[in-house]
PDB file of C-alpha atoms in Angstrom:
ATOM      1  CA  ASP A 284      36.798 -85.215 -37.710  1.00  0.00           C
ATOM      2  CA  THR A 285      34.635 -88.264 -37.027  1.00  0.00           C
ATOM      3  CA  GLU A 286      37.174 -90.864 -38.067  1.00  0.00           C
ATOM      4  CA  VAL A 287      38.852 -93.741 -36.351  1.00  0.00           C
ATOM      5  CA  THR A 288      42.043 -94.535 -38.239  1.00  0.00           C
ATOM      6  CA  GLN A 289      43.639 -97.971 -38.097  1.00  0.00           C
ATOM      7  CA  THR A 290      47.050 -98.940 -39.407  1.00  0.00           C
ATOM      8  CA  PRO A 291      48.204-101.048 -41.068  1.00  0.00           C
ATOM      9  CA  LYS A 292      45.236-102.116 -43.200  1.00  0.00           C
ATOM     10  CA  HIS A 293      46.877-105.473 -43.884  1.00  0.00           C
ATOM     11  CA  LEU A 294      49.528-107.329 -41.915  1.00  0.00           C
ATOM     12  CA  VAL A 295      51.153-110.689 -42.549  1.00  0.00           C
ATOM     13  CA  MET A 296      53.324-112.106 -39.788  1.00  0.00           C
ATOM     14  CA  GLY A 297      54.998-115.306 -38.776  1.00  0.00           C
ATOM     15  CA  MET A 298      54.306-117.063 -35.504  1.00  0.00           C
ATOM     16  CA  THR A 299      57.584-115.868 -34.001  1.00  0.00           C
ATOM     17  CA  ASN A 300      57.212-112.223 -35.022  1.00  0.00           C
ATOM     18  CA  LYS A 301      56.305-109.242 -32.863  1.00  0.00           C
ATOM     19  CA  LYS A 302      54.085-106.656 -34.480  1.00  0.00           C
ATOM     20  CA  SER A 303      51.622-103.952 -33.438  1.00  0.00           C
ATOM     21  CA  LEU A 304      48.303-102.622 -34.656  1.00  0.00           C
ATOM     22  CA  LYS A 305      47.574 -98.940 -34.184  1.00  0.00           C
ATOM     23  CA  CYS A 306      44.323 -97.046 -33.750  1.00  0.00           C
ATOM     24  CA  GLU A 307      43.881 -93.281 -33.545  1.00  0.00           C
ATOM     25  CA  GLN A 308      40.918 -90.955 -33.026  1.00  0.00           C
ATOM     26  CA  HIS A 309      40.701 -87.197 -32.555  1.00  0.00           C
ATOM     27  CA  MET A 310      37.071 -86.887 -31.475  1.00  0.00           C
ATOM     28  CA  GLY A 311      37.885 -86.459 -27.786  1.00  0.00           C
ATOM     29  CA  HIS A 312      36.485 -89.887 -27.011  1.00  0.00           C
ATOM     30  CA  ARG A 313      37.712 -91.399 -23.753  1.00  0.00           C
ATOM     31  CA  ALA A 314      36.562 -95.002 -24.309  1.00  0.00           C
ATOM     32  CA  MET A 315      38.328 -97.175 -26.868  1.00  0.00           C
ATOM     33  CA  TYR A 316      37.750-100.771 -27.863  1.00  0.00           C
ATOM     34  CA  TRP A 317      39.398-103.678 -29.653  1.00  0.00           C
ATOM     35  CA  TYR A 318      37.233-106.262 -31.421  1.00  0.00           C
ATOM     36  CA  LYS A 319      38.251-109.396 -33.308  1.00  0.00           C
ATOM     37  CA  GLN A 320      36.196-110.609 -36.265  1.00  0.00           C
ATOM     38  CA  LYS A 321      36.615-113.960 -37.970  1.00  0.00           C
ATOM     39  CA  ALA A 322      35.218-114.515 -41.447  1.00  0.00           C
ATOM     40  CA  LYS A 323      31.406-114.598 -41.579  1.00  0.00           C
ATOM     41  CA  LYS A 324      31.170-114.104 -37.801  1.00  0.00           C
ATOM     42  CA  PRO A 325      30.163-111.087 -35.716  1.00  0.00           C
ATOM     43  CA  PRO A 326      32.825-108.939 -34.040  1.00  0.00           C
ATOM     44  CA  GLU A 327      33.862-110.224 -30.623  1.00  0.00           C
ATOM     45  CA  LEU A 328      34.923-107.804 -27.906  1.00  0.00           C
ATOM     46  CA  MET A 329      38.508-108.156 -26.709  1.00  0.00           C
ATOM     47  CA  PHE A 330      39.389-105.085 -24.621  1.00  0.00           C
ATOM     48  CA  VAL A 331      37.874-101.814 -23.426  1.00  0.00           C
ATOM     49  CA  TYR A 332      39.886 -98.810 -22.267  1.00  0.00           C
ATOM     50  CA  SER A 333      38.277 -95.985 -20.338  1.00  0.00           C
ATOM     51  CA  TYR A 334      40.299 -92.848 -19.601  1.00  0.00           C
ATOM     52  CA  GLU A 335      43.470 -94.670 -20.692  1.00  0.00           C
ATOM     53  CA  LYS A 336      42.924 -97.452 -18.178  1.00  0.00           C
ATOM     54  CA  LEU A 337      42.095-101.025 -19.118  1.00  0.00           C
ATOM     55  CA  SER A 338      38.581-101.628 -17.816  1.00  0.00           C
ATOM     56  CA  ILE A 339      37.487-104.771 -19.632  1.00  0.00           C
ATOM     57  CA  ASN A 340      39.553-107.770 -20.767  1.00  0.00           C
ATOM     58  CA  GLU A 341      37.385-110.528 -22.203  1.00  0.00           C
ATOM     59  CA  SER A 342      39.792-113.302 -21.173  1.00  0.00           C
ATOM     60  CA  VAL A 343      42.019-112.621 -24.165  1.00  0.00           C
ATOM     61  CA  PRO A 344      45.246-114.693 -24.386  1.00  0.00           C
ATOM     62  CA  SER A 345      48.369-112.864 -23.248  1.00  0.00           C
ATOM     63  CA  ARG A 346      49.878-113.019 -26.728  1.00  0.00           C
ATOM     64  CA  PHE A 347      47.618-110.005 -27.346  1.00  0.00           C
ATOM     65  CA  SER A 348      48.770-107.020 -25.308  1.00  0.00           C
ATOM     66  CA  PRO A 349      46.810-103.763 -25.477  1.00  0.00           C
ATOM     67  CA  GLU A 350      48.225-100.350 -24.683  1.00  0.00           C
ATOM     68  CA  CYS A 351      46.650 -96.899 -24.474  1.00  0.00           C
ATOM     69  CA  PRO A 352      49.512 -94.353 -24.363  1.00  0.00           C
ATOM     70  CA  ASN A 353      47.152 -91.358 -24.476  1.00  0.00           C
ATOM     71  CA  SER A 354      43.498 -90.564 -24.981  1.00  0.00           C
ATOM     72  CA  SER A 355      43.784 -90.532 -28.783  1.00  0.00           C
ATOM     73  CA  LEU A 356      45.830 -93.643 -29.367  1.00  0.00           C
ATOM     74  CA  LEU A 357      45.260 -97.350 -28.834  1.00  0.00           C
ATOM     75  CA  ASN A 358      47.737-100.079 -29.721  1.00  0.00           C
ATOM     76  CA  LEU A 359      47.475-103.840 -29.857  1.00  0.00           C
ATOM     77  CA  HIS A 360      50.823-105.587 -29.527  1.00  0.00           C
ATOM     78  CA  LEU A 361      51.032-109.033 -31.051  1.00  0.00           C
ATOM     79  CA  HIS A 362      53.556-111.724 -30.120  1.00  0.00           C
ATOM     80  CA  ALA A 363      53.784-115.448 -30.772  1.00  0.00           C
ATOM     81  CA  LEU A 364      50.431-115.571 -32.519  1.00  0.00           C
ATOM     82  CA  GLN A 365      48.856-118.689 -33.968  1.00  0.00           C
ATOM     83  CA  PRO A 366      47.345-119.132 -37.444  1.00  0.00           C
ATOM     84  CA  GLU A 367      43.876-119.220 -35.853  1.00  0.00           C
ATOM     85  CA  ASP A 368      44.452-115.617 -34.733  1.00  0.00           C
ATOM     86  CA  SER A 369      44.141-114.535 -38.348  1.00  0.00           C
ATOM     87  CA  ALA A 370      41.169-112.181 -38.443  1.00  0.00           C
ATOM     88  CA  LEU A 371      39.993-108.619 -38.967  1.00  0.00           C
ATOM     89  CA  TYR A 372      40.851-106.530 -35.911  1.00  0.00           C
ATOM     90  CA  LEU A 373      38.507-103.599 -35.402  1.00  0.00           C
ATOM     91  CA  CYS A 374      39.067-100.563 -33.213  1.00  0.00           C
ATOM     92  CA  ALA A 375      36.223 -98.372 -31.984  1.00  0.00           C
ATOM     93  CA  SER A 376      35.728 -95.347 -29.749  1.00  0.00           C
ATOM     94  CA  SER A 377      32.876 -93.662 -27.908  1.00  0.00           C
ATOM     95  CA  GLN A 378      32.357 -90.546 -25.824  1.00  0.00           C
ATOM     96  CA  ASP A 379      33.188 -90.498 -22.143  1.00  0.00           C
ATOM     97  CA  ARG A 380      30.816 -91.447 -19.371  1.00  0.00           C
ATOM     98  CA  ALA A 381      30.854 -87.981 -17.808  1.00  0.00           C
ATOM     99  CA  ARG A 382      28.449 -86.791 -20.474  1.00  0.00           C
ATOM    100  CA  ALA A 383      25.979 -89.610 -19.731  1.00  0.00           C
ATOM    101  CA  TYR A 384      26.501 -90.693 -23.270  1.00  0.00           C
ATOM    102  CA  THR A 385      24.140 -93.205 -24.832  1.00  0.00           C
ATOM    103  CA  GLY A 386      25.190 -92.952 -28.443  1.00  0.00           C
ATOM    104  CA  GLU A 387      27.221 -94.945 -30.824  1.00  0.00           C
ATOM    105  CA  LEU A 388      30.560 -96.575 -31.253  1.00  0.00           C
ATOM    106  CA  PHE A 389      32.646 -95.199 -34.079  1.00  0.00           C
ATOM    107  CA  PHE A 390      34.546 -97.975 -35.837  1.00  0.00           C
ATOM    108  CA  GLY A 391      37.692 -97.928 -37.893  1.00  0.00           C
ATOM    109  CA  GLU A 392      37.981 -99.896 -41.120  1.00  0.00           C
ATOM    110  CA  GLY A 393      40.004-102.611 -39.436  1.00  0.00           C
ATOM    111  CA  SER A 394      43.396-104.252 -39.776  1.00  0.00           C
ATOM    112  CA  ARG A 395      43.343-107.590 -41.566  1.00  0.00           C
ATOM    113  CA  LEU A 396      45.880-109.876 -39.939  1.00  0.00           C
ATOM    114  CA  THR A 397      47.232-113.085 -41.447  1.00  0.00           C
ATOM    115  CA  VAL A 398      49.435-115.317 -39.304  1.00  0.00           C
ATOM    116  CA  LEU A 399      51.532-117.831 -41.214  1.00  0.00           C
TER     117      LEU A 399
ATOM    118  CA  ASP B 247      25.321-110.816 -20.616  1.00  0.00           C
ATOM    119  CA  ALA B 248      22.220-110.202 -22.666  1.00  0.00           C
ATOM    120  CA  LYS B 249      22.305-111.954 -25.998  1.00  0.00           C
ATOM    121  CA  THR B 250      20.537-111.300 -29.251  1.00  0.00           C
ATOM    122  CA  THR B 251      19.340-113.690 -31.923  1.00  0.00           C
ATOM    123  CA  GLN B 252      18.643-112.763 -35.514  1.00  0.00           C
ATOM    124  CA  PRO B 253      17.619-114.673 -38.658  1.00  0.00           C
ATOM    125  CA  PRO B 254      20.739-115.484 -40.673  1.00  0.00           C
ATOM    126  CA  SER B 255      19.497-114.049 -43.947  1.00  0.00           C
ATOM    127  CA  MET B 256      16.669-112.115 -45.603  1.00  0.00           C
ATOM    128  CA  ASP B 257      15.820-110.858 -49.073  1.00  0.00           C
ATOM    129  CA  CYS B 258      13.984-107.641 -49.852  1.00  0.00           C
ATOM    130  CA  ALA B 259      12.835-106.129 -53.133  1.00  0.00           C
ATOM    131  CA  GLU B 260      14.325-102.772 -54.014  1.00  0.00           C
ATOM    132  CA  GLY B 261      12.026 -99.911 -53.006  1.00  0.00           C
ATOM    133  CA  ARG B 262      10.162-101.995 -50.454  1.00  0.00           C
ATOM    134  CA  ALA B 263      10.512-101.790 -46.692  1.00  0.00           C
ATOM    135  CA  ALA B 264      12.992-104.164 -45.091  1.00  0.00           C
ATOM    136  CA  ASN B 265      11.980-105.361 -41.638  1.00  0.00           C
ATOM    137  CA  LEU B 266      14.779-107.000 -39.674  1.00  0.00           C
ATOM    138  CA  PRO B 267      13.815-108.674 -36.402  1.00  0.00           C
ATOM    139  CA  CYS B 268      15.932-109.206 -33.310  1.00  0.00           C
ATOM    140  CA  ASN B 269      15.203-111.166 -30.175  1.00  0.00           C
ATOM    141  CA  HIS B 270      16.789-109.990 -26.911  1.00  0.00           C
ATOM    142  CA  SER B 271      14.632-111.725 -24.341  1.00  0.00           C
ATOM    143  CA  THR B 272      17.242-111.516 -21.550  1.00  0.00           C
ATOM    144  CA  ILE B 273      17.833-107.781 -21.829  1.00  0.00           C
ATOM    145  CA  SER B 274      17.932-105.784 -18.605  1.00  0.00           C
ATOM    146  CA  GLY B 275      15.976-102.594 -17.978  1.00  0.00           C
ATOM    147  CA  ASN B 276      18.854-100.174 -18.541  1.00  0.00           C
ATOM    148  CA  GLU B 277      20.470-101.896 -21.516  1.00  0.00           C
ATOM    149  CA  TYR B 278      20.188-100.143 -24.846  1.00  0.00           C
ATOM    150  CA  VAL B 279      19.625-101.813 -28.212  1.00  0.00           C
ATOM    151  CA  TYR B 280      21.807-100.672 -31.096  1.00  0.00           C
ATOM    152  CA  TRP B 281      21.772-101.549 -34.775  1.00  0.00           C
ATOM    153  CA  TYR B 282      24.818-101.484 -37.006  1.00  0.00           C
ATOM    154  CA  ARG B 283      25.504-102.722 -40.492  1.00  0.00           C
ATOM    155  CA  GLN B 284      28.664-103.961 -42.128  1.00  0.00           C
ATOM    156  CA  ILE B 285      29.432-103.976 -45.824  1.00  0.00           C
ATOM    157  CA  HIS B 286      32.158-106.189 -47.296  1.00  0.00           C
ATOM    158  CA  SER B 287      34.141-106.497 -44.044  1.00  0.00           C
ATOM    159  CA  GLN B 288      34.463-102.749 -43.665  1.00  0.00           C
ATOM    160  CA  GLY B 289      34.051-101.266 -40.219  1.00  0.00           C
ATOM    161  CA  PRO B 290      30.507-101.536 -38.849  1.00  0.00           C
ATOM    162  CA  GLN B 291      28.377 -98.451 -39.427  1.00  0.00           C
ATOM    163  CA  TYR B 292      25.932 -97.074 -36.858  1.00  0.00           C
ATOM    164  CA  ILE B 293      22.270 -97.004 -37.826  1.00  0.00           C
ATOM    165  CA  ILE B 294      20.110 -96.308 -34.782  1.00  0.00           C
ATOM    166  CA  HIS B 295      19.659 -97.101 -31.093  1.00  0.00           C
ATOM    167  CA  GLY B 296      16.927 -97.061 -28.464  1.00  0.00           C
ATOM    168  CA  LEU B 297      15.940 -98.037 -24.936  1.00  0.00           C
ATOM    169  CA  LYS B 298      12.147 -98.223 -24.656  1.00  0.00           C
ATOM    170  CA  ASN B 299      10.536 -95.886 -27.134  1.00  0.00           C
ATOM    171  CA  ASN B 300      10.405 -96.269 -30.872  1.00  0.00           C
ATOM    172  CA  GLU B 301      13.048 -94.225 -32.648  1.00  0.00           C
ATOM    173  CA  THR B 302      13.405 -92.818 -36.148  1.00  0.00           C
ATOM    174  CA  ASN B 303      16.251 -91.104 -37.951  1.00  0.00           C
ATOM    175  CA  GLU B 304      17.165 -90.399 -41.554  1.00  0.00           C
ATOM    176  CA  MET B 305      18.334 -93.977 -42.107  1.00  0.00           C
ATOM    177  CA  ALA B 306      15.797 -96.162 -40.345  1.00  0.00           C
ATOM    178  CA  SER B 307      13.167 -96.728 -37.702  1.00  0.00           C
ATOM    179  CA  LEU B 308      13.494 -98.879 -34.602  1.00  0.00           C
ATOM    180  CA  ILE B 309      10.455-100.493 -33.083  1.00  0.00           C
ATOM    181  CA  ILE B 310      10.921-101.952 -29.589  1.00  0.00           C
ATOM    182  CA  THR B 311       8.191-104.122 -28.067  1.00  0.00           C
ATOM    183  CA  GLU B 312       6.662-102.988 -24.817  1.00  0.00           C
ATOM    184  CA  ASP B 313       8.273-105.839 -22.876  1.00  0.00           C
ATOM    185  CA  ARG B 314      11.603-104.964 -24.587  1.00  0.00           C
ATOM    186  CA  LYS B 315      12.220-108.595 -25.460  1.00  0.00           C
ATOM    187  CA  SER B 316      12.445-107.947 -29.172  1.00  0.00           C
ATOM    188  CA  SER B 317      12.879-105.178 -31.685  1.00  0.00           C
ATOM    189  CA  THR B 318      12.598-104.576 -35.405  1.00  0.00           C
ATOM    190  CA  LEU B 319      14.766-102.413 -37.601  1.00  0.00           C
ATOM    191  CA  ILE B 320      12.878-100.930 -40.529  1.00  0.00           C
ATOM    192  CA  LEU B 321      14.571 -99.596 -43.642  1.00  0.00           C
ATOM    193  CA  PRO B 322      11.601 -97.831 -45.263  1.00  0.00           C
ATOM    194  CA  HIS B 323      12.701 -97.933 -48.910  1.00  0.00           C
ATOM    195  CA  ALA B 324      15.515-100.419 -49.391  1.00  0.00           C
ATOM    196  CA  THR B 325      18.074 -99.770 -52.130  1.00  0.00           C
ATOM    197  CA  LEU B 326      20.759-102.017 -53.566  1.00  0.00           C
ATOM    198  CA  ARG B 327      23.307-100.164 -51.419  1.00  0.00           C
ATOM    199  CA  ASP B 328      21.523-101.423 -48.307  1.00  0.00           C
ATOM    200  CA  THR B 329      22.775-104.955 -49.032  1.00  0.00           C
ATOM    201  CA  ALA B 330      24.881-105.726 -45.958  1.00  0.00           C
ATOM    202  CA  VAL B 331      25.041-107.705 -42.730  1.00  0.00           C
ATOM    203  CA  TYR B 332      22.882-106.062 -40.056  1.00  0.00           C
ATOM    204  CA  TYR B 333      23.799-106.535 -36.412  1.00  0.00           C
ATOM    205  CA  CYS B 334      21.537-106.102 -33.433  1.00  0.00           C
ATOM    206  CA  ILE B 335      23.636-105.172 -30.397  1.00  0.00           C
ATOM    207  CA  VAL B 336      22.952-104.856 -26.698  1.00  0.00           C
ATOM    208  CA  ARG B 337      25.015-102.436 -24.650  1.00  0.00           C
ATOM    209  CA  VAL B 338      25.851-104.009 -21.303  1.00  0.00           C
ATOM    210  CA  ALA B 339      27.345-102.163 -18.326  1.00  0.00           C
ATOM    211  CA  GLY B 340      30.844-103.243 -17.374  1.00  0.00           C
ATOM    212  CA  LEU B 341      32.055-103.737 -13.807  1.00  0.00           C
ATOM    213  CA  THR B 342      33.660-100.287 -13.801  1.00  0.00           C
ATOM    214  CA  SER B 343      31.136 -97.465 -13.569  1.00  0.00           C
ATOM    215  CA  GLY B 344      30.618 -95.776 -16.899  1.00  0.00           C
ATOM    216  CA  THR B 345      32.179 -98.509 -19.025  1.00  0.00           C
ATOM    217  CA  TYR B 346      30.181-100.623 -21.406  1.00  0.00           C
ATOM    218  CA  LYS B 347      30.386-103.683 -23.595  1.00  0.00           C
ATOM    219  CA  TYR B 348      28.644-103.620 -26.946  1.00  0.00           C
ATOM    220  CA  ILE B 349      27.720-107.262 -27.564  1.00  0.00           C
ATOM    221  CA  PHE B 350      27.035-108.142 -31.192  1.00  0.00           C
ATOM    222  CA  GLY B 351      24.310-110.547 -32.240  1.00  0.00           C
ATOM    223  CA  THR B 352      24.843-113.136 -34.952  1.00  0.00           C
ATOM    224  CA  GLY B 353      23.719-110.761 -37.688  1.00  0.00           C
ATOM    225  CA  THR B 354      21.268-110.911 -40.599  1.00  0.00           C
ATOM    226  CA  ARG B 355      22.616-110.894 -44.131  1.00  0.00           C
ATOM    227  CA  LEU B 356      20.180-108.672 -46.035  1.00  0.00           C
ATOM    228  CA  LYS B 357      20.151-108.912 -49.795  1.00  0.00           C
ATOM    229  CA  VAL B 358      18.223-106.238 -51.652  1.00  0.00           C
ATOM    230  CA  LEU B 359      17.045-107.500 -55.016  1.00  0.00           C
ATOM    231  CA  ALA B 360      16.608-105.357 -58.131  1.00  0.00           C
TER     232      ALA B 360
END
């Protein structure tokens, strides 16, 4: 299984709503990532988790709250978002550092978020 | 963080080689270069990566200059299905040992023409 699965594929929410995006992988990867991608722009890194601990936060506003409950699952909790937060949110994973890994990120297909 | 620059768009005739350049003049000695492509806002797909030496796999070849300040992705026989946005990425070490950031370049929109 070399898949990263993201749900939901599409999400529409109001500015006062609370919602979550979910990402799951069963490749034994211990690093997981959230990226945000606006239309016609490259993906921008938001968060990196390593061994279920948050290791990188790229100064993301607190209305985005990541969570890594176990090594296979990564969530992104959304609260009080703005219309400009509408974007494609991509999850990715990679193997753990113990194996001196130099290979690739595996990406999911993304969750397309629209904030009204 | 090391940054990459790429031409915004390129055309290539079907069956010909597509050569996509990337400039990463501020790259550090232990930072890898990766190439991904993205089709119609799907998740980015891995193509190839390298550090110093040229690399080849079933999809493409990666040529890295000796000073490592630039690289070129080569798709040897482009097909219509290779039409996509191609991203040159530098992998940068995070503050925590063993963690990394994969920093995307601006991307090149490759159009393969019939």
